[in-house]
XYZ file of C-alpha atoms in Angstrom:
662
model
C -38.899 -1.569 -4.276
C -36.012 -1.829 -3.630
C -34.595 -2.097 0.322
C -32.427 1.083 1.677
C -29.272 -0.260 2.584
C -26.589 1.731 4.489
C -22.833 1.039 5.019
C -20.628 2.388 7.427
C -17.328 2.689 5.824
C -15.699 2.687 2.422
C -12.919 1.042 2.696
C -11.336 -2.363 1.152
C -13.954 -5.088 3.273
C -16.965 -2.376 1.844
C -15.534 -1.717 -1.266
C -15.608 -5.583 -2.172
C -18.870 -6.457 -0.532
C -20.261 -3.836 -2.687
C -18.655 -5.313 -5.792
C -19.808 -8.477 -5.023
C -23.460 -7.247 -4.280
C -24.073 -5.446 -7.262
C -22.524 -8.816 -9.492
C -25.158 -10.872 -8.072
C -27.982 -8.329 -7.686
C -27.602 -5.230 -8.816
C -31.184 -3.897 -8.158
C -31.869 -5.311 -5.099
C -31.000 -2.358 -3.017
C -30.521 1.489 -2.745
C -27.459 1.904 -1.250
C -25.219 5.217 0.019
C -22.573 4.817 1.316
C -20.720 6.947 4.127
C -17.328 7.766 5.001
C -14.679 9.376 7.505
C -11.805 9.788 4.789
C -13.426 12.799 1.709
C -12.555 9.641 -0.638
C -14.241 6.851 -2.159
C -12.333 3.123 -2.027
C -8.165 2.866 -2.419
C -5.673 -0.727 -1.712
C -4.533 -0.105 1.715
C -1.954 -2.840 1.103
C -0.208 -0.040 -1.607
C 0.064 2.482 1.013
C 3.755 2.307 2.336
C 4.671 2.548 -1.705
C 2.959 5.593 -1.477
C 4.743 6.423 1.377
C 7.852 5.154 -0.240
C 7.038 7.594 -3.851
C 7.445 4.735 -5.847
C 3.094 4.708 -6.452
C 1.375 8.639 -6.376
C -2.636 8.103 -4.978
C -4.238 7.685 -8.341
C -3.025 4.687 -9.039
C -3.922 2.424 -6.148
C -7.815 3.772 -6.480
C -10.075 0.861 -6.710
C -13.506 2.071 -7.384
C -13.686 6.018 -8.715
C -16.643 8.564 -8.955
C -17.980 7.266 -11.862
C -17.985 3.512 -10.929
C -19.862 5.006 -7.628
C -22.546 6.685 -10.530
C -23.124 3.504 -13.129
C -23.680 1.706 -9.576
C -25.613 4.554 -8.289
C -24.100 4.713 -5.497
C -25.365 7.070 -3.097
C -22.162 8.676 -1.784
C -21.884 10.807 1.515
C -17.522 10.862 1.867
C -16.176 12.769 4.368
C -18.997 12.377 6.286
C -18.754 10.736 9.336
C -21.672 8.651 11.211
C -21.594 9.548 14.941
C -25.209 7.516 15.759
C -26.710 3.960 14.702
C -30.568 5.000 16.556
C -31.749 0.696 16.093
C -35.249 1.830 17.492
C -35.926 4.282 13.921
C -33.637 1.744 12.152
C -31.775 4.791 11.340
C -28.226 6.595 11.356
C -27.439 9.945 12.151
C -24.126 12.703 10.359
C -23.440 15.663 10.300
C -25.954 15.645 7.008
C -28.369 14.493 8.929
C -30.680 11.551 9.523
C -30.577 8.430 7.403
C -32.720 5.317 7.515
C -32.139 2.069 6.523
C -33.653 -1.430 5.787
C -30.612 -3.185 6.433
C -27.090 -1.284 7.818
C -22.946 -2.737 7.022
C -20.700 -1.311 9.797
C -17.518 -1.552 7.930
C -15.444 0.864 10.129
C -12.080 -1.281 10.109
C -9.468 -0.518 12.300
C -6.986 2.359 13.931
C -4.226 2.134 15.140
C -2.919 1.239 19.060
C -1.174 4.333 20.081
C 0.561 3.375 23.391
C -0.558 5.003 26.832
C 2.938 7.511 27.366
C 3.640 10.526 28.058
C 3.245 12.921 24.803
C 1.613 10.267 22.635
C -0.935 12.949 21.963
C 1.657 15.450 20.261
C 1.498 16.842 16.817
C 3.961 14.441 14.739
C 3.122 11.701 16.297
C 0.925 9.760 13.626
C -0.951 6.553 12.570
C -0.506 4.365 9.264
C -3.816 3.577 8.555
C -5.230 6.197 5.495
C -4.207 8.180 3.397
C -3.684 11.213 5.365
C -1.759 9.623 7.662
C 0.966 9.377 4.934
C 0.448 13.144 3.838
C 1.264 14.108 7.252
C 4.815 11.239 7.021
C 5.332 13.013 3.861
C 4.906 16.564 5.527
C 7.776 15.864 7.811
C 9.822 13.755 5.420
C 10.123 16.532 2.875
C 12.057 18.247 5.916
C 15.891 18.059 5.243
C 17.836 16.037 8.460
C 14.651 14.911 9.055
C 14.467 12.330 11.790
C 11.622 9.972 12.394
C 11.235 6.950 14.924
C 8.745 4.068 14.017
C 7.544 2.282 17.158
C 6.821 -1.218 16.513
C 8.623 -3.534 14.273
C 5.744 -5.417 12.988
C 4.807 -5.335 9.236
C 2.920 -2.426 9.336
C 5.871 -0.849 10.964
C 8.538 -1.883 8.791
C 6.911 -0.977 5.903
C 7.107 2.574 7.450
C 10.632 2.441 8.468
C 11.797 1.359 4.834
C 9.177 3.763 2.953
C 11.058 7.003 5.545
C 14.168 6.383 4.734
C 13.563 5.887 1.288
C 12.043 9.918 1.733
C 15.667 10.896 3.348
C 14.770 10.167 7.244
C 17.265 8.891 9.192
C 15.189 5.754 10.686
C 15.117 4.332 14.023
C 12.225 1.364 14.180
C 11.437 0.009 17.852
C 10.422 -3.322 18.952
C 9.469 -4.582 22.308
C 10.312 -8.607 21.821
C 13.867 -9.791 20.568
C 13.224 -10.196 16.938
C 11.087 -8.201 14.254
C 7.689 -9.852 13.133
C 7.411 -12.073 16.047
C 3.672 -12.959 15.259
C 5.289 -13.756 11.929
C 8.740 -14.979 11.491
C 11.228 -17.088 14.262
C 14.196 -15.581 15.593
C 16.443 -16.890 12.579
C 14.333 -15.044 10.201
C 13.221 -12.325 12.073
C 17.601 -12.049 12.955
C 17.907 -11.761 8.476
C 15.240 -9.371 7.990
C 17.332 -6.804 10.879
C 20.651 -7.664 9.421
C 18.773 -6.727 5.978
C 17.143 -3.405 7.312
C 19.942 -2.145 9.335
C 22.154 -2.422 5.899
C 19.730 0.045 4.755
C 20.638 2.717 6.771
C 17.713 1.537 8.967
C 18.582 1.634 13.004
C 16.672 -0.981 14.729
C 16.653 -1.474 18.645
C 14.749 -4.216 19.894
C 13.682 -5.178 23.521
C 13.128 -1.664 23.321
C 10.696 0.061 25.773
C 8.537 3.686 25.157
C 8.418 5.606 27.979
C 7.555 8.773 26.659
C 7.495 10.688 23.448
C 8.853 14.454 24.629
C 8.487 17.800 22.735
C 6.782 20.818 23.799
C 4.387 21.459 21.059
C 5.980 19.110 18.430
C 6.917 15.661 19.022
C 10.961 16.020 19.696
C 12.294 12.717 20.700
C 11.878 9.864 22.191
C 12.506 8.654 26.004
C 13.895 4.639 26.142
C 13.254 2.735 30.216
C 16.881 2.320 30.164
C 17.526 6.183 29.647
C 18.061 6.864 26.114
C 17.046 9.359 23.396
C 16.300 9.298 20.218
C 15.303 12.582 17.932
C 12.466 12.502 16.418
C 10.518 15.455 13.999
C 8.159 12.337 13.262
C 7.288 9.499 15.247
C 5.227 6.608 14.013
C 3.167 4.404 15.750
C 2.816 1.348 14.463
C 2.565 -1.000 17.912
C -0.412 -2.702 16.524
C -4.375 -2.180 16.040
C -7.703 -1.813 18.264
C -10.941 -1.916 15.987
C -13.065 1.112 15.805
C -16.164 -0.391 17.142
C -17.665 2.839 19.136
C -21.069 3.626 17.190
C -21.638 -0.162 18.025
C -21.098 -0.468 21.249
C -23.412 2.650 21.522
C -25.354 1.422 19.689
C -26.358 -1.440 22.373
C -24.852 -3.968 19.723
C -23.248 -7.320 21.232
C -19.209 -5.868 20.971
C -15.840 -8.191 22.735
C -12.736 -7.548 21.255
C -14.274 -5.948 17.898
C -18.246 -6.256 16.843
C -19.777 -9.450 17.052
C -20.650 -11.122 14.132
C -21.522 -14.795 13.344
C -20.804 -16.806 9.630
C -23.170 -14.775 8.119
C -21.556 -11.585 8.882
C -25.185 -10.644 11.339
C -24.481 -8.824 14.794
C -26.510 -9.667 17.256
C -28.933 -7.346 15.574
C -30.991 -9.066 12.654
C -30.702 -5.884 10.337
C -27.229 -5.088 11.201
C -23.910 -6.950 9.536
C -20.656 -5.987 9.981
C -17.106 -6.850 8.367
C -13.387 -6.424 8.529
C -11.260 -5.195 10.777
C -13.685 -4.008 12.831
C -15.862 -7.384 13.555
C -15.002 -10.523 15.753
C -15.950 -14.163 14.774
C -15.459 -17.421 16.622
C -12.968 -14.843 19.049
C -10.377 -14.100 15.822
C -10.317 -10.476 14.861
C -8.603 -10.443 11.116
C -6.070 -7.571 10.265
C -4.934 -9.131 6.427
C -7.359 -8.130 3.073
C -7.429 -11.737 2.102
C -9.782 -13.669 5.355
C -12.066 -9.367 4.900
C -12.568 -10.089 1.070
C -14.300 -13.533 2.309
C -16.363 -11.377 4.853
C -17.589 -9.772 1.741
C -18.454 -12.649 -0.424
C -20.146 -13.829 2.214
C -22.305 -10.908 3.130
C -22.807 -9.683 -0.418
C -24.731 -13.717 -0.447
C -26.015 -13.250 3.011
C -28.156 -9.974 1.783
C -29.221 -11.456 -1.385
C -31.076 -14.265 0.575
C -28.709 -16.843 -0.726
C -26.621 -19.162 2.118
C -23.274 -18.535 2.691
C -20.779 -19.133 5.894
C -17.698 -17.145 7.061
C -15.396 -20.213 8.358
C -11.840 -18.671 9.658
C -8.939 -18.998 6.545
C -5.438 -19.679 6.748
C -3.691 -16.523 6.355
C 0.073 -16.011 5.184
C 2.181 -12.519 5.179
C 4.006 -11.069 3.621
C 6.209 -7.990 3.476
C 5.734 -5.125 1.005
C 9.339 -3.662 1.082
C 11.361 -3.271 -2.048
C 13.516 -6.331 -2.246
C 12.632 -8.061 0.912
C 11.440 -11.690 -0.273
C 9.409 -12.397 3.099
C 6.583 -15.650 2.896
C 5.462 -16.977 6.771
C 1.960 -18.992 7.601
C 0.939 -21.378 10.297
C 2.462 -22.737 13.603
C 6.459 -22.172 14.184
C 6.596 -22.693 17.481
C 8.481 -25.468 18.870
C 7.543 -28.545 20.782
C 8.365 -31.836 21.664
C 6.105 -33.669 18.673
C 7.020 -31.713 15.822
C 10.204 -31.798 13.740
C 12.030 -29.492 11.305
C 13.583 -29.062 8.268
C 15.953 -25.707 7.512
C 17.985 -25.097 4.659
C 20.513 -21.985 5.197
C 22.174 -20.148 2.387
C 23.701 -17.681 4.430
C 26.097 -16.042 1.019
C 22.448 -15.932 -0.508
C 20.897 -14.684 2.145
C 18.027 -17.336 1.791
C 16.560 -19.145 5.170
C 13.853 -22.034 5.044
C 11.620 -23.773 7.724
C 9.151 -26.351 7.464
C 7.687 -27.304 10.902
C 6.171 -30.981 10.953
C 3.084 -32.668 12.665
C 2.850 -36.192 11.982
C 4.307 -36.005 8.668
C 2.364 -32.498 8.166
C 3.532 -29.165 7.308
C 1.675 -27.061 10.158
C 4.510 -23.947 9.610
C 6.269 -22.455 6.830
C 8.832 -19.695 6.972
C 11.113 -18.860 4.721
C 13.939 -15.218 3.617
C 15.479 -14.559 0.813
C 13.655 -17.137 -1.440
C 9.459 -17.475 -1.949
C 9.059 -18.908 -5.178
C 8.143 -21.677 -3.297
C 6.292 -20.555 -0.808
C 2.592 -21.375 -3.078
C 3.307 -24.993 -2.819
C 4.121 -24.945 0.394
C 0.846 -23.064 1.403
C -1.099 -25.836 -0.761
C 0.274 -28.552 1.547
C -0.938 -26.510 4.483
C -3.832 -25.956 3.877
C -4.369 -29.426 2.425
C -2.915 -31.241 5.706
C -0.748 -33.759 2.938
C 0.908 -36.349 4.182
C 4.447 -35.999 3.066
C 6.134 -39.117 4.196
C 6.926 -40.265 0.491
C 9.032 -36.578 -0.471
C 10.710 -36.253 2.756
C 14.098 -36.032 2.018
C 13.092 -33.365 -0.946
C 10.600 -31.403 0.595
C 12.882 -28.712 1.769
C 13.830 -27.822 -2.243
C 10.231 -27.217 -3.368
C 7.846 -29.147 -6.293
C 10.352 -28.383 -8.977
C 13.334 -31.073 -7.265
C 10.630 -33.662 -6.324
C 11.032 -37.765 -7.518
C 15.093 -37.194 -7.854
C 15.136 -34.265 -10.200
C 14.839 -30.755 -11.189
C 11.226 -30.286 -13.020
C 9.766 -27.512 -15.776
C 8.356 -24.537 -13.047
C 5.312 -25.633 -15.671
C 5.101 -28.615 -14.461
C 5.024 -27.592 -11.782
C 2.089 -25.590 -12.005
C 0.235 -27.808 -14.011
C -0.098 -29.788 -11.411
C -1.317 -28.239 -8.941
C -4.941 -28.595 -8.100
C -7.856 -26.467 -9.126
C -7.844 -25.133 -5.436
C -4.302 -24.975 -5.076
C -4.457 -20.403 -4.444
C -2.604 -18.267 -7.027
C -3.628 -14.468 -4.992
C -3.563 -14.421 -1.597
C -4.385 -10.642 -1.435
C -7.965 -11.517 -3.200
C -8.037 -14.978 -2.430
C -8.449 -16.597 -6.026
C -7.615 -20.299 -6.709
C -6.091 -22.016 -9.828
C -9.503 -23.291 -10.534
C -11.229 -19.647 -11.095
C -8.567 -18.508 -12.812
C -8.536 -21.584 -15.591
C -12.590 -21.101 -15.701
C -11.215 -17.068 -16.804
C -9.133 -18.421 -19.578
C -11.402 -21.213 -21.205
C -14.195 -18.123 -21.129
C -11.954 -15.669 -23.110
C -9.391 -13.733 -20.143
C -6.497 -14.631 -22.922
C -3.953 -12.172 -20.857
C -2.842 -11.006 -17.673
C -5.259 -7.929 -18.242
C -7.634 -9.442 -19.136
C -7.375 -12.283 -15.952
C -6.903 -8.475 -13.642
C -10.353 -7.788 -14.498
C -12.166 -11.070 -14.420
C -11.168 -12.344 -11.614
C -8.572 -9.455 -9.449
C -5.900 -12.231 -9.414
C -2.375 -9.726 -9.798
C -4.113 -7.025 -9.150
C -3.313 -5.916 -5.354
C 0.496 -6.620 -4.200
C 1.171 -8.227 -7.493
C 3.400 -10.632 -5.928
C 1.379 -13.351 -7.906
C 2.390 -12.236 -10.930
C 4.196 -14.793 -12.477
C 2.624 -17.157 -11.556
C -0.891 -16.109 -12.837
C 0.874 -15.996 -16.113
C 2.697 -19.847 -15.866
C -1.093 -20.591 -15.078
C -1.902 -19.047 -18.559
C 0.850 -20.529 -20.307
C -0.034 -24.456 -18.948
C -3.636 -23.565 -19.869
C -3.387 -22.244 -23.315
C -0.198 -24.224 -24.309
C 1.153 -23.127 -27.664
C -2.019 -20.633 -28.194
C -0.211 -18.631 -25.583
C 1.807 -15.716 -25.862
C 4.291 -14.576 -23.873
C 4.521 -10.536 -23.231
C 7.270 -8.945 -25.040
C 10.606 -8.078 -23.442
C 9.696 -4.962 -20.916
C 12.739 -3.247 -21.313
C 12.740 -0.154 -19.718
C 14.251 1.485 -22.885
C 15.681 1.042 -25.831
C 19.053 0.682 -24.749
C 18.102 -2.669 -22.466
C 15.949 -5.550 -23.065
C 16.225 -5.720 -19.271
C 12.451 -5.006 -16.934
C 12.986 -2.719 -13.979
C 12.304 -6.050 -11.532
C 15.230 -7.448 -13.095
C 17.241 -4.363 -13.132
C 16.462 -3.709 -9.309
C 17.878 -8.074 -8.712
C 20.500 -7.656 -10.039
C 21.539 -4.909 -8.388
C 21.406 -6.702 -5.278
C 22.286 -9.302 -6.369
C 25.908 -8.169 -7.517
C 26.499 -5.600 -4.959
C 26.585 -3.118 -7.857
C 26.398 0.490 -6.935
C 27.497 2.911 -9.759
C 25.385 3.399 -12.761
C 28.335 2.406 -15.068
C 28.585 -0.922 -12.979
C 24.897 -2.013 -14.086
C 25.284 -0.444 -16.946
C 28.265 -3.287 -18.026
C 27.243 -5.965 -16.072
C 23.921 -5.906 -18.061
C 25.121 -5.189 -21.139
C 23.996 -1.638 -21.933
C 23.610 -1.229 -25.687
C 24.779 2.654 -25.183
C 27.425 3.504 -23.462
C 26.038 6.191 -21.166
C 22.269 5.476 -21.342
C 19.492 7.940 -21.933
C 16.781 10.243 -20.067
C 14.837 7.377 -19.768
C 17.478 4.409 -18.032
C 19.501 7.056 -16.330
C 16.581 8.687 -13.662
C 15.663 5.294 -13.040
C 18.929 3.563 -11.839
C 19.917 6.827 -10.117
C 16.900 5.873 -7.995
C 17.326 2.237 -7.708
C 20.649 3.001 -6.309
C 19.703 5.690 -3.861
C 16.438 2.799 -3.053
C 19.037 -0.321 -2.609
C 22.400 1.884 -1.094
C 21.347 4.655 0.622
C 24.490 5.118 2.322
C 26.725 4.236 -0.491
C 25.437 5.842 -3.497
C 25.686 9.627 -4.068
C 22.667 10.879 -5.890
C 23.360 11.502 -9.499
C 21.389 15.013 -10.021
C 22.490 14.726 -13.830
C 20.441 11.006 -13.938
C 17.454 12.981 -12.496
C 14.507 13.291 -14.971
C 15.116 16.757 -16.908
C 11.680 18.058 -15.347
C 13.512 17.331 -12.023
C 16.599 19.099 -13.052
C 14.720 22.123 -14.316
C 12.555 22.906 -12.222
C 9.873 23.167 -15.746
C 8.772 20.751 -18.056
C 9.786 20.112 -21.059
C 7.548 20.452 -24.201
C 8.144 18.014 -27.717
C 9.578 21.947 -29.403
C 12.426 22.022 -26.725
C 11.824 24.878 -24.925
C 9.849 24.515 -21.409
C 6.669 25.959 -19.668
C 7.720 27.241 -16.017
C 4.358 26.873 -13.804
C 4.755 28.911 -10.898
C 3.183 27.783 -7.432
C -0.384 29.679 -6.227
C -1.560 28.012 -3.144
C -5.214 27.186 -3.195
C -5.581 29.435 -6.594
C -4.667 32.489 -4.303
C -2.478 35.815 -5.894
C -1.428 39.283 -5.576
C -1.024 41.582 -7.787
C 2.442 41.806 -6.878
C 2.184 38.382 -8.484
C 0.442 38.442 -11.496
C 2.856 41.927 -12.341
C 5.773 39.198 -11.942
C 4.954 36.994 -13.733
C 3.522 39.711 -16.609
C 6.635 41.169 -16.896
C 8.699 37.208 -16.986
C 6.083 36.705 -19.813
C 7.382 40.101 -21.889
C 11.381 39.963 -20.917
C 11.873 35.890 -21.886
C 9.208 36.292 -24.656
C 7.171 33.410 -24.033
C 4.833 32.714 -26.576
C 1.687 31.349 -24.806
C 0.537 31.805 -21.489
C -2.363 29.096 -20.195
C -4.356 28.830 -17.172
C -4.148 25.145 -16.426
C -7.375 23.371 -14.586
C -5.192 23.437 -11.251
C -5.317 26.848 -10.962
C -2.429 27.695 -12.267
C -0.851 30.118 -14.907
C 0.917 28.035 -17.460
C 4.260 30.639 -19.194
C 4.528 28.106 -21.942
C 7.750 28.520 -24.807
C 10.861 29.303 -22.698
C 14.608 28.663 -23.580
C 16.680 25.800 -21.658
C 19.351 28.967 -21.022
C 16.854 31.167 -19.912
C 15.318 29.312 -17.043
C 17.240 30.072 -14.575
C 16.992 34.087 -15.054
C 12.988 32.924 -15.157
C 12.880 31.628 -11.621
C 15.209 34.737 -10.233
C 12.648 36.713 -11.319
C 9.709 34.793 -10.438
C 10.978 34.290 -6.569
C 11.782 37.689 -6.480
C 8.265 38.429 -6.192
C 7.955 35.749 -3.969
C 6.665 32.964 -6.508
C 8.200 29.676 -5.903
C 7.999 25.865 -8.439
C 4.960 24.188 -8.951
C 4.662 20.277 -8.134
C 4.147 20.135 -11.985
C 7.545 18.545 -11.925
C 7.500 16.044 -9.906
C 5.412 13.670 -8.120
C 4.047 15.650 -5.896
C 0.255 16.766 -4.691
C -0.576 19.172 -8.153
C -3.293 21.661 -5.857
C -6.219 21.271 -4.209
C -9.215 22.812 -5.228
C -11.213 25.622 -3.491
C -14.102 28.042 -3.787
C -13.919 31.624 -2.326
C -15.425 30.660 0.594
C -16.955 31.821 3.886
C -14.330 35.233 2.987
C -16.520 36.536 -0.186
C -19.618 34.408 -1.069
C -22.436 34.862 0.694
C -23.619 31.537 0.781
C -20.233 30.407 2.787
C -19.944 29.336 5.675
C -16.522 28.585 5.973
C -12.502 29.416 5.545
C -12.521 26.785 2.487
C -9.954 29.139 0.587
C -7.961 28.596 4.075
C -8.649 24.686 4.426
C -7.316 24.439 1.389
C -4.467 26.334 1.127
C -3.229 24.517 4.601
C -4.134 20.989 2.820
C -2.117 21.853 -0.163
C 0.875 22.750 2.115
C 0.406 19.737 4.817
C 0.258 17.773 1.422
């Protein structure tokens, strides 16, 4: 009979652990998964692109309802565990008591809110989950919005860049002398600050926050020097703290985080922990790669296979479009250390290698991170670089005094070389997957997860494919964004940045567009990239927006349009219904469709009638729906306690509030 396994926390660490567990023994445990959020596992690494509007929530889901169902997981989402009873071996939640044979705590971490007056005001948020993103987007939608981000580390800068892309006036307050001081030296920090300020983000270093001002909502941030910075939104990104209170209340050993040994076991033999909530060998980890290592170890531990977690060497990369940054190891000064530095001010490139006893112990790269993987591997292996010291800074392609084929460099990498840092996938794993039949990038992602998270290693994975398959390798077809050009989205963004192109005609001229003015596919893309890269210099071209956004209606295959008025939570009134019926008759709407999202869709409206249709609908209080943009479409609700005799809550009101927030 399968043992009862209860998992508290439905994040990336526990999600990977369950994957590994089911792969090793799908029938070993009857799994119950509790999650405080009302949703399953999603890729939190990609929250910054969601906040920036580059991705939607559906694109970052890692485990959908079908996955949980196929693996027999009893999902208790939106139901936080409030107590662990170790004596009775059960957990307590709002839904009752759940017994366990083995328990896994994966409660993650919470944003650290600096202890100043006003830190609990509405409008002060962290940046840890999708709800935080929703709260930020709600404020970002206001015209002339101002945001203050407290903390110039990884999360803070990603949040700042994303909010700037949403059109907000953004200021970053950082306590230390330069940005990302734990990962970057002052020179790289300067280059990063210069880049972000060039995008219109105000950076204030050595900033001491004294208070957050406001009556019913955050309105400004007061600094110790008396400076007051207006703020409709304050993002706390000054650090994270392990969520360990459940373990504390249960009497488990807790230091900075929940103490675990090499097998991920806590001080209780039947309770395990992993992720950002744990402390191993006096270290608390906040990056995903070591968390996935923990997941592999715990899955083996639960299935009685010997495995031990060892502290990994972790690297850092910033997920801000157009910023290439890499850092790993120790880059502090010391009498027993020397450094090799390469600078190219014209291209904004800076590389620094820190050496000790002829071995690389630290790497900082900005502007060009092509060789980051090679340097990282040399750092981890402790290779003596004496023989190649004179050309070391130029990377693997220039060793031996002449440039090498990049594929030859990849072919020479050992099987232990790490290719995908997010998922801890080495070259040997990818090569084995190729020999087993994974012959393209999509299959490699599915089998090994390499390139499946942030995507920074995609090019390297394709090179491993090419060197392993040889003549059988079929390079991906040119990923032109449309018929007007053979250039990919990545190529276009790179050229816009490197050549300082600030108009759509300039891009088309420099990159050899095949048409004179582009098309409905490439013009909206170019318009978006210009806004993202040159927010202060480029004027939004409204005519280059996607046709549905321009017209507030969905174009159909016959050239007519569909109009979808907003219905908050599916609620409407006789007046609104009458206005919809009148508009349908007045403008000869041939088809009326009730959508799966609780709205009425008027299909077949002519383009020239759209302004008049919206004028009539607006007069009845109906506004444009989100069917025409990258936005939340609807929140489905029941009629709740207002109407249902079994209702216990105002679910309709809650759904309407949630829909307006998101």
